[in-house]
XYZ file of C-alpha atoms in Angstrom:
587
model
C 248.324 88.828 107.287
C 247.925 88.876 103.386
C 247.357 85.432 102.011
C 248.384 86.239 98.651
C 251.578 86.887 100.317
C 251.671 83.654 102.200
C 250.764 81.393 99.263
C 253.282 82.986 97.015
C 256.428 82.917 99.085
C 255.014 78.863 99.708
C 254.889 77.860 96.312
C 258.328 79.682 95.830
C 260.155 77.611 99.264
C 258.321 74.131 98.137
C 259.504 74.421 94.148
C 263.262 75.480 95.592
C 262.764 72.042 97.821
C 261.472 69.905 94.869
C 264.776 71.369 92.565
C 267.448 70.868 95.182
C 266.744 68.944 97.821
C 264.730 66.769 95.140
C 267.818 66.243 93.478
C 270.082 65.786 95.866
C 267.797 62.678 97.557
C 268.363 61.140 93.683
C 272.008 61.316 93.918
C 272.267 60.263 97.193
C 269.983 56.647 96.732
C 271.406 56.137 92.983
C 268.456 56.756 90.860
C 268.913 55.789 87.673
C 267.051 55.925 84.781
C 268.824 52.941 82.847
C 267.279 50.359 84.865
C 264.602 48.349 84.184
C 261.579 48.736 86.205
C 258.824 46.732 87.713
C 255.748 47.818 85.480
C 257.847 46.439 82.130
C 259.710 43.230 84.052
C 256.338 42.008 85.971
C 253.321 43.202 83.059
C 250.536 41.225 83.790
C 247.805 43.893 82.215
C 246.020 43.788 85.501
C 247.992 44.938 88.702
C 251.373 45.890 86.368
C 251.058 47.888 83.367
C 253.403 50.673 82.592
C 251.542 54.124 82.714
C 252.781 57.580 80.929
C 253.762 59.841 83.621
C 251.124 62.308 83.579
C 248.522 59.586 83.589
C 250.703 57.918 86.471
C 250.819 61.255 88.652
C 247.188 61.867 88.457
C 247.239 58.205 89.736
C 249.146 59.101 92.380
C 248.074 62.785 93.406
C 244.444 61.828 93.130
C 244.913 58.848 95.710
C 247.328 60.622 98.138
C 245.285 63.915 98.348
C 242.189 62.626 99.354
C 240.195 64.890 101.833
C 243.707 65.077 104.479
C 245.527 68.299 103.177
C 241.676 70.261 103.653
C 240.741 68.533 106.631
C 243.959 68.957 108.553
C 245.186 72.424 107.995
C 241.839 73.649 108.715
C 241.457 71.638 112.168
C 244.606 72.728 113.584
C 244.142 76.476 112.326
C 242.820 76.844 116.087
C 246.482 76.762 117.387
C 247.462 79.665 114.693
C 248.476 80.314 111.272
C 252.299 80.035 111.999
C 252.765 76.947 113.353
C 250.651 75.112 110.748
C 252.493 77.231 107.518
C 255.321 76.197 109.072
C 254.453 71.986 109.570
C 253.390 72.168 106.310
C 256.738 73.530 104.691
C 259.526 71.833 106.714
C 257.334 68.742 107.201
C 256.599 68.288 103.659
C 260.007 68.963 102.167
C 261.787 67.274 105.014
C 259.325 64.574 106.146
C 256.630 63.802 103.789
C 258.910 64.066 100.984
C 261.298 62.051 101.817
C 258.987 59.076 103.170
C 256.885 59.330 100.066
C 260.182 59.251 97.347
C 262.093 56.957 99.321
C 259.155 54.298 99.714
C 258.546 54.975 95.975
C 262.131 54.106 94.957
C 262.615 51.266 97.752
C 259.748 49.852 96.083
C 260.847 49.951 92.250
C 263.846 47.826 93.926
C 261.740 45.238 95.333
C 259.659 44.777 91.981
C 256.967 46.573 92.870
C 255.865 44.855 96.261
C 254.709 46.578 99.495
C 256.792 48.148 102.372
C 256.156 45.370 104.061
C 258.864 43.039 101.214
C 261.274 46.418 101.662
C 261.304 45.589 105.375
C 261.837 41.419 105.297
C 264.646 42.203 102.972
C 266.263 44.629 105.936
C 265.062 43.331 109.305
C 263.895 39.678 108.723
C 260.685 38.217 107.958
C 258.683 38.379 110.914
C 259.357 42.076 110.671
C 257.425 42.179 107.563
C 254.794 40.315 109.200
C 254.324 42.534 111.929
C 254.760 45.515 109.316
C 251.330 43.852 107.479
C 249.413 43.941 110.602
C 250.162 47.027 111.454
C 249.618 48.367 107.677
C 246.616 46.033 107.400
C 244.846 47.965 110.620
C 245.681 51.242 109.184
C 244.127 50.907 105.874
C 240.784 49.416 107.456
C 241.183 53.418 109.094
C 241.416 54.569 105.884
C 238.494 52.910 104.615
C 236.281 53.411 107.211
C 237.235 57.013 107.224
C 236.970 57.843 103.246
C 234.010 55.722 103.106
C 232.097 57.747 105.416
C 233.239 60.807 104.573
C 231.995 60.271 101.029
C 228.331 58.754 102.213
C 228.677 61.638 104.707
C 229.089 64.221 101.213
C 226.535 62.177 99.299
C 223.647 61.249 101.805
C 220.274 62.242 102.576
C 220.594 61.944 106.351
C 224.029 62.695 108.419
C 226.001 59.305 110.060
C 223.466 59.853 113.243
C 220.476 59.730 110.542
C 219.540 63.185 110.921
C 217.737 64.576 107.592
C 220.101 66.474 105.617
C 217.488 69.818 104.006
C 217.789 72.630 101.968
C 220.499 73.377 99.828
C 222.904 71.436 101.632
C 220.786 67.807 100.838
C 220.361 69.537 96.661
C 224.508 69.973 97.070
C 225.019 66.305 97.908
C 222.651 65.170 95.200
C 224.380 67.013 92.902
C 227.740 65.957 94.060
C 226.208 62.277 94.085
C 225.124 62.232 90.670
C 228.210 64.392 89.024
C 230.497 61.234 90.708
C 228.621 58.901 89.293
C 228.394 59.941 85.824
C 232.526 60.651 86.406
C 233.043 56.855 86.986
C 231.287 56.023 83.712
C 233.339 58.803 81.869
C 236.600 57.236 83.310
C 235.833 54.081 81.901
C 235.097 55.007 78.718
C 238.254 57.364 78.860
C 240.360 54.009 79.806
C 238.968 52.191 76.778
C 239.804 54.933 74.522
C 243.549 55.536 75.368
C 244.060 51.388 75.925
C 241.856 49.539 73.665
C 241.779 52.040 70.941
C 245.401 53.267 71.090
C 243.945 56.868 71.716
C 246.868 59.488 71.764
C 247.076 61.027 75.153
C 246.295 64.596 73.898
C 243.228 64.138 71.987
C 242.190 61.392 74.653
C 242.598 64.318 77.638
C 240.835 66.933 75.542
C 237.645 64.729 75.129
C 238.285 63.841 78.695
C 238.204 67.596 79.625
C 235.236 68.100 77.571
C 233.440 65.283 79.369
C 234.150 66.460 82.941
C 232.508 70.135 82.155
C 229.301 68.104 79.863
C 228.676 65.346 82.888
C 229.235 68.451 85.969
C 226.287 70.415 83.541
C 224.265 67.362 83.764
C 224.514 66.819 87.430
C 224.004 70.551 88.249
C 220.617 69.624 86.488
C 219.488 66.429 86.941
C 219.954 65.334 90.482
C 217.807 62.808 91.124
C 219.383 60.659 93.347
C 218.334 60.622 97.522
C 219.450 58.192 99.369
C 220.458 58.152 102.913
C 223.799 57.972 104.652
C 223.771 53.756 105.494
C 222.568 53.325 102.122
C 225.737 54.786 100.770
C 227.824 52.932 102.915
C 226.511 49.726 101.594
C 226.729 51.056 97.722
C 230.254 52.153 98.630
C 231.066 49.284 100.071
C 229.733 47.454 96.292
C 231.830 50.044 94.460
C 235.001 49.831 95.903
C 234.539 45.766 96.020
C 234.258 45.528 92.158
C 237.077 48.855 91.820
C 239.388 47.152 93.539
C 239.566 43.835 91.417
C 239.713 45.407 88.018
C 242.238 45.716 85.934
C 244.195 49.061 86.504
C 243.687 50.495 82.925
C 239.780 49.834 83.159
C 238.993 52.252 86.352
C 241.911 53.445 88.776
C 244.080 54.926 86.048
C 241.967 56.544 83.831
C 239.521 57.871 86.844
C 242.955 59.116 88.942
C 244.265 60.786 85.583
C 241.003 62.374 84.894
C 240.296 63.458 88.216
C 243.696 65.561 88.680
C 242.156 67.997 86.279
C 239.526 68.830 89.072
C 242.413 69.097 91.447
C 244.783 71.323 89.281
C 241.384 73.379 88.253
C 240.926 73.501 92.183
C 244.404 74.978 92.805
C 244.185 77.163 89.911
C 240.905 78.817 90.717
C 242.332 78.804 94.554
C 245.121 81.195 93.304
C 243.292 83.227 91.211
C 240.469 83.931 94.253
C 243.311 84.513 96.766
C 245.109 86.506 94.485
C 241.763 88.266 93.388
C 240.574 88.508 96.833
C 243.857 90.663 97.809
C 244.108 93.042 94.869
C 240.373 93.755 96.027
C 241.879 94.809 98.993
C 239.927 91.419 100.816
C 242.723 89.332 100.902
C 243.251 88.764 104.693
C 244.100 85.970 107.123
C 241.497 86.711 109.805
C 243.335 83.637 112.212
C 246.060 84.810 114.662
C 249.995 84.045 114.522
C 249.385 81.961 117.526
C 246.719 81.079 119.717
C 247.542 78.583 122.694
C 249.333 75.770 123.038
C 246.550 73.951 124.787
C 242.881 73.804 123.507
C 240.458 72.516 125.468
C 237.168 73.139 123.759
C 235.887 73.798 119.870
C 232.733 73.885 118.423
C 232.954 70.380 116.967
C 234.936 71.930 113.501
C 238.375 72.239 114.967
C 241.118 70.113 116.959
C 241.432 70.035 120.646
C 244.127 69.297 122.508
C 247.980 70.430 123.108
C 250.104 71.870 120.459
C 252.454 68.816 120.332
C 251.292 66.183 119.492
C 247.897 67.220 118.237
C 249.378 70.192 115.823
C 251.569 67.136 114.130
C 249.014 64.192 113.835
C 246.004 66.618 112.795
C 247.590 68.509 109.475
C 248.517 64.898 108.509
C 248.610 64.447 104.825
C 249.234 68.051 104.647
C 253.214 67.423 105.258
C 253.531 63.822 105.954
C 251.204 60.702 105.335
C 251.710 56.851 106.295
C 248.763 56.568 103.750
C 251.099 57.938 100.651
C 253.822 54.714 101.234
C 251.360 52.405 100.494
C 250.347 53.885 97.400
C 253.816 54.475 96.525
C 254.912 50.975 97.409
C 251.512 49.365 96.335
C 249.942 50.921 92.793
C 252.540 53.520 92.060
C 255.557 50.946 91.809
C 253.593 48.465 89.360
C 253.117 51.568 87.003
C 255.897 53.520 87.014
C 258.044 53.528 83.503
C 261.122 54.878 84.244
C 263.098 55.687 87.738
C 263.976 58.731 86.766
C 259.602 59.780 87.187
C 259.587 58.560 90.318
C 260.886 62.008 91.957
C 257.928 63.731 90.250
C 255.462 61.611 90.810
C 256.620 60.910 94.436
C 258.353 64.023 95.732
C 256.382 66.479 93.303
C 252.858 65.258 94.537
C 253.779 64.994 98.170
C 254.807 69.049 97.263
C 251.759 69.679 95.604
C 249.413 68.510 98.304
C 251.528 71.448 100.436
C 250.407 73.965 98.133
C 246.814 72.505 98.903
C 247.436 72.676 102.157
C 248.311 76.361 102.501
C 245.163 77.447 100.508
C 243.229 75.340 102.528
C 245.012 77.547 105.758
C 243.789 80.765 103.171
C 240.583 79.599 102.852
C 239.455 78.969 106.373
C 241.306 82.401 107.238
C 239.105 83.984 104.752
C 235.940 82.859 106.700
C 237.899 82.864 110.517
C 235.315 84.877 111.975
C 232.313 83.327 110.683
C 233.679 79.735 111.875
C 234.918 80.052 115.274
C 231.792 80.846 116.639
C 229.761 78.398 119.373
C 228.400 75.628 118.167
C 224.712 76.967 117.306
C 226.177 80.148 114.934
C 228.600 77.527 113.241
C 225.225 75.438 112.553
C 223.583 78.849 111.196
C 226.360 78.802 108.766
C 226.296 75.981 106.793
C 229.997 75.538 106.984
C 230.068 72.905 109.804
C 232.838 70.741 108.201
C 236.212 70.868 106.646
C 235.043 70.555 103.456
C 232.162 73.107 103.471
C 234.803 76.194 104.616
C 237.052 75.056 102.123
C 234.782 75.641 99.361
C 232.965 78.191 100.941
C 236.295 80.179 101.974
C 237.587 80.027 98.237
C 233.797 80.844 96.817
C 233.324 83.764 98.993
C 236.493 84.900 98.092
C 236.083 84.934 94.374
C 232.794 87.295 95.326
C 235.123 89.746 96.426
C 235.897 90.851 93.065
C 233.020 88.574 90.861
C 230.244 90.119 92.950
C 228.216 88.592 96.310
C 225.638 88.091 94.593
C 227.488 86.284 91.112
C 226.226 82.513 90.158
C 229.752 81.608 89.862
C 230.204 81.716 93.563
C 227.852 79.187 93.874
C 229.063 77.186 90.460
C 232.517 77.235 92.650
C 231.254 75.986 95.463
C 229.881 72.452 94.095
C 232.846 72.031 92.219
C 235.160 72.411 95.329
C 232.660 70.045 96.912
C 232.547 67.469 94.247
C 236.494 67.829 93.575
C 237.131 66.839 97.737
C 234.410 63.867 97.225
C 236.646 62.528 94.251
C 240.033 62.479 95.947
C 237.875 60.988 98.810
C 236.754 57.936 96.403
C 239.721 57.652 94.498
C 241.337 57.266 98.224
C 238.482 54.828 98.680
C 239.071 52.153 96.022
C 242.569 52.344 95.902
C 243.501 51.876 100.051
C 241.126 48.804 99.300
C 243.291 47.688 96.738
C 246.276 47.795 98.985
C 244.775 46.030 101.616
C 243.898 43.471 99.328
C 247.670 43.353 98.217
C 248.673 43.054 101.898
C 245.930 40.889 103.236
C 247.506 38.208 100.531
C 251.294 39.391 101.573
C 250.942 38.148 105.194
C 250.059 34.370 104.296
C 253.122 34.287 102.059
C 256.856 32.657 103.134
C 259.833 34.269 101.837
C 260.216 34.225 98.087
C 256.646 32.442 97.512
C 254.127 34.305 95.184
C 250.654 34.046 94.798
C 250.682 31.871 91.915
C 252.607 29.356 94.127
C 250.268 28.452 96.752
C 248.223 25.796 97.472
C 245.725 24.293 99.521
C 244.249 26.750 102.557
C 246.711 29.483 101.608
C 245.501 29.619 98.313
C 241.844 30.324 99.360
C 243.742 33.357 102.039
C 245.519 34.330 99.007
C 242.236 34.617 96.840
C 242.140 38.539 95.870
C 238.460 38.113 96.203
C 238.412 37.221 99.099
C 241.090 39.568 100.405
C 238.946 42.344 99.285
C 235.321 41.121 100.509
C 237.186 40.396 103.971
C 238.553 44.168 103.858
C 235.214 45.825 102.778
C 233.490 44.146 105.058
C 235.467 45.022 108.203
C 236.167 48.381 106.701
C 233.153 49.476 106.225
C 231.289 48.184 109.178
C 233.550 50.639 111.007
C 232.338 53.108 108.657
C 229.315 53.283 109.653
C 230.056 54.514 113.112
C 230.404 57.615 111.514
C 233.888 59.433 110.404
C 234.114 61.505 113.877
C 234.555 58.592 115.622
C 237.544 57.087 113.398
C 239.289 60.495 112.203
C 241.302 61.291 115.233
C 242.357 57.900 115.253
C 243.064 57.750 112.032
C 245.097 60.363 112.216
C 247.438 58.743 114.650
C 247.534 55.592 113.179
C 248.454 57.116 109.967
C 251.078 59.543 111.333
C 252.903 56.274 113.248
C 252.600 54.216 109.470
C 254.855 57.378 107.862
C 257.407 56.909 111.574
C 257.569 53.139 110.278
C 257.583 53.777 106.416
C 260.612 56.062 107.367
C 262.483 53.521 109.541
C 261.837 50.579 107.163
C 263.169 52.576 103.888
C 266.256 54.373 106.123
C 267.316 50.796 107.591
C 267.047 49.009 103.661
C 269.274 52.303 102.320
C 271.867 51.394 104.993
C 271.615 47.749 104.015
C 272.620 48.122 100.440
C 275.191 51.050 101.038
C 273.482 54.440 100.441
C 272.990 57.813 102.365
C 270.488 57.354 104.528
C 271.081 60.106 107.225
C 268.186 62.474 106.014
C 265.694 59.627 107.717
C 267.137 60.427 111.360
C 265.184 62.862 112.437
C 261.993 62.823 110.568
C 261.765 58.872 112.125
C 262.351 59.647 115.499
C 260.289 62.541 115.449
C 257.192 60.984 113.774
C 257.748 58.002 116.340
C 257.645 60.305 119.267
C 254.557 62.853 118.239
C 252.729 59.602 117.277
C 253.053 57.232 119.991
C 252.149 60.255 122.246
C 249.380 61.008 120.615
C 248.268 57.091 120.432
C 248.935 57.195 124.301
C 246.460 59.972 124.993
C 243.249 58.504 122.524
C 243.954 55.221 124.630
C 244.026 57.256 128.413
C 240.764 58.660 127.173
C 239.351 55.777 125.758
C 239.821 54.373 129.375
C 238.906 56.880 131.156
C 235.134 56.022 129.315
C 235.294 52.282 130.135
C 232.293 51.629 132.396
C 230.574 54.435 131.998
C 226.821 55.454 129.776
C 229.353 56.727 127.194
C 231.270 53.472 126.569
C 229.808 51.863 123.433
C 231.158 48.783 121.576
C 233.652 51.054 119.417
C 235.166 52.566 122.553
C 236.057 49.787 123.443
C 237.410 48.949 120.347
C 239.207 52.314 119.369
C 240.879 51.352 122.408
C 241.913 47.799 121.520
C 243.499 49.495 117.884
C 245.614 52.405 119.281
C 247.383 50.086 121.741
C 247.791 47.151 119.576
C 249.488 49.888 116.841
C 251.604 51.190 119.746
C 252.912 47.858 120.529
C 253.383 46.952 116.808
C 254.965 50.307 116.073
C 257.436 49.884 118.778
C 258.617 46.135 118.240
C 259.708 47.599 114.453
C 261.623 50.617 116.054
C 263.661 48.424 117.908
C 264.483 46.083 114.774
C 265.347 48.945 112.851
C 267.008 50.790 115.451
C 269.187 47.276 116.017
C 269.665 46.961 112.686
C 270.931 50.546 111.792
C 273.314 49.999 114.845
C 274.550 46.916 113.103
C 274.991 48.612 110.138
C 276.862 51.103 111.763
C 279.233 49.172 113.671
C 280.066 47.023 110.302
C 280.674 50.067 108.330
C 283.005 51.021 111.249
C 285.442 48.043 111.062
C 285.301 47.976 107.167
């Protein structure tokens, strides 16, 4: 099959689903841009400061794409190119969509507070409470996940402390010292446009300028080797300060900054695909379908049976727990007018499709050079999601830039160091949300931060929030991201099932269409639980035996306490849509 022909006909279905189902989701829930919203009624010029709406959606792209839409697609490209296209179209113009623009707007409503408020206004208060736990759990999962992913991109050694060598460890210096020098540029960016009254323009173009200067100096001057715990720990430093600062010092201006690199990403993707074709090189080496079992990979792809495993592995590739919380956590307090919320929302979740689908290109590029055994895949190089990306894209911009060309390897860091931002960005602001929900949970109805005293007031301490999350976060971390991925992935899946039932059952509350939620819910309850059900049967199956270390044990403990959490909120929303119902009925 011709990828330029299946990333063309992609973008085309997704931008029809962003211009009329887009729309018809705002007239349905009653956007409107007259009203008032959080980031102007609430500015505090630390968690609530009104953002212009490209600086906002690089915000909010740069957090929600994180490494999911490169690692998923390319994982479950073992069961076939057709059924993951597919996912990613009707999932993320049907599913993710919707969850991601309705917990955006649900949020706006509630004045910029979590899910978690949306859900005590609909089902009660000890909903919401459950709701924290349950989101609390997940983003620890996220944290631990990111935060070894981006030691695992950085480090000298691997998670097991094997040595990293050759021009893999020079790649992850480079990519190490090109993200450090990016957080310095950000900063300075975010004094510029907010101290100095920078225009936007002129602000970006310097911005631009910087991004090509400090990517020149890291290519260079690399001299940073550190191993993988050591990261973990100066990760775990980094996102402890990030999370605590003021938006406009770090988040915004390093999210705005860093959805260049993405949009640079897609648009070099295009070209190479594109490229790669009219060379006559522009093939999909994967088959239409494979199995609907797999039972064995060589450690880069998913096992397991079509459904669930097809569903939970593409993840942020269609539909995301993970993008609610940003919605309902950072986005909300920023967001200047309703009217940008179904860009910033629905447009991102859209764009992280089109990722998705050259991420499905990309691996197809390279399909015979990756699903080999185990030893050939080491041979490689390209032994992780990341490394076929950018080595499927690179290879194909040889096709017609020559083997042999220095931009194929110029490509590849940049595709490496582009995943490794999302990846931090992710980092520092899931941190931030679990600080906002860590101080959520110890607060009654209608109380606020500011209002509590006494032992509540030391819970509510963001400080301590965020030392309590980094700690536990990254301690999990250092298992290694193998370990926590698949779980992740479940976890996350059954937060978008919830994010969907709590915004469907508050749209019911106050009067407004709220049909569209039906069957993404159900489904995402159903594919997730199943897929919880099977990490705990195996987890199980381990207790007692050489294999069973602490975290199995633990992994374990997590999947059925989410089950159980999950399912208590199905049935409040499910009783409370049925109440809904039968009111609307006799009115």
């Amino acid at each position: 099959m011709n990828a330029a022909l299946i990333l063309i006909i992609s973008i085309a279905v997704l931008a029809c689903g962003y211009i009329f189902y887009g729309k018809w989701l705002a007239e349905q829930w009653g956007i409107d841009p007259k009203k008032t919203t959080p980031a102007h009624d609430m500015e505090d010029g630390v968690d609530y400061v009104p953002a212009k709406t490209p600086v906002l959606m690089g915000h909010h792209f740069s957090s929600i794409a994180g490494a999911g839409p490169i690692n998923g697609p390319i994982q479950a490209a073992i069961f076939g190119w057709v059924p993951v296209l597919l996912w990613v179209l009707i999932g993320g113009i049907f599913f993710g969509g919707v969850h991601d623009y309705g917990a955006l707007f649900a949020s706006i409503r509630h004045q910029g507070q979590s899910i978690g408020e949306v859900i005590e206004d609909a089902m009660g208060n000890l909903a919401k409470k459950i709701f924290i736990v349950f989101g609390y759990l997940t983003l620890l999962l996220v944290v631990a996940a990111f935060s070894s992913i981006v030691a695992s991109t950085f480090g000298s050694t691997t998670a097991a402390g094997v040595p990293v060598e050759g021009a893999a460890l020079l790649a992850h210096q480079q990519t190490a010292m090109i993200s450090i020098l990016f957080i310095v540029l950000a900063i300075v960016f975010g004094f510029l446009v907010y101290r100095k009254n920078m225009p936007i323009g002129p602000a970006s173009i310097i911005g631009v300028i910087g991004i090509i200067a400090i990517v020149a100096i890291g290519m260079k001057f690399c001299p940073i080797t550190i191993s993988y715990n050591a990261w973990m720990w100066i990760l775990g430093a980094y996102i402890l300060v990030a999370s605590v600062t003021p938006v406009w010092i770090l988040l915004q201006p390093r999210d705005y900054l860093s959805s260049f690199l993405l949009y640079f990403m897609i648009g070099v993707a295009v070209i190479a695909i594109i490229g790669a074709s009219i060379a006559g090189q522009g093939h999909l080496d994967i088959p239409a379908f494979s199995s609907w079992k797999i039972t064995d990979t060589n450690g880069l792809f998913a096992t397991g049976s079509l459904f669930p495993a097809l569903f939970v592995t593409i993840a942020c590739g269609a539909i995301s727990g993970f993008h609610s919380l940003v919605s309902s956590g950072t986005t909300s307090k920023q967001i200047d007018n309703e009217k940008n919320a179904r860009p910033v929302a629905y447009g991102s979740m859209l764009i992280e499709c089109v990722v998705a689908v050259i991420s499905l290109c990309a691996v197809g590029f390279v399909w015979h050079t990756v699903n080999v055994d185990k030893e050939a895949l080491a041979a490689t190089g390209l032994t992780s999601p990341t490394a076929v990306f950018a080595g499927g894209i690179s290879k194909m911009v040889g096709t017609f830039a020559g083997e042999n060309s220095p931009l194929v390897g110029i490509i590849y860091s940049m595709f490496v160091l582009a995943v490794s931002v999302f990846c931090l960005t992710s980092l520092d602001t899931a941190t931030r949300l679990a600080r906002y929900m860590f101080q959520e949970f110890w607060l009654a109805p209608d109380e606020t931060v500011k209002d509590v005293t006494g032992a509540k007031k030391f819970l509510c301490n963001p400080y301590f929030a965020t030392v309590v999350t980094v700690v536990l976060g990254v301690g999990l971390g250092m298992t290694g991201y193998a370990k926590i991925w698949p779980l992740f992935g479940a976890a996350n899946q059954l937060l978008a099932a919830v994010g969907l039932l709590a915004v469907c059952t508050w749209l019911g509350k106050v009067g407004r269409n709220n049909k569209m939620f039906y069957i993404p819910m159900v489904f995402m309850l159903i594919v997730t639980i199943c897929s919880l059900i099977q990490t705990i049967m195996g987890k199980v199956k381990l207790f007692g035996t050489a294999d069973a270390d602490i975290w199995v044990y633990i992994q374990a403990l997590l999947a059925a306490l989410l089950v159980v959490l999950a399912l208590v909120l199905a049935v409040y929303s499910f009783v409370n849509l049925a109440k809904q119902a039968k009111e609307k009925k006799a009115a």
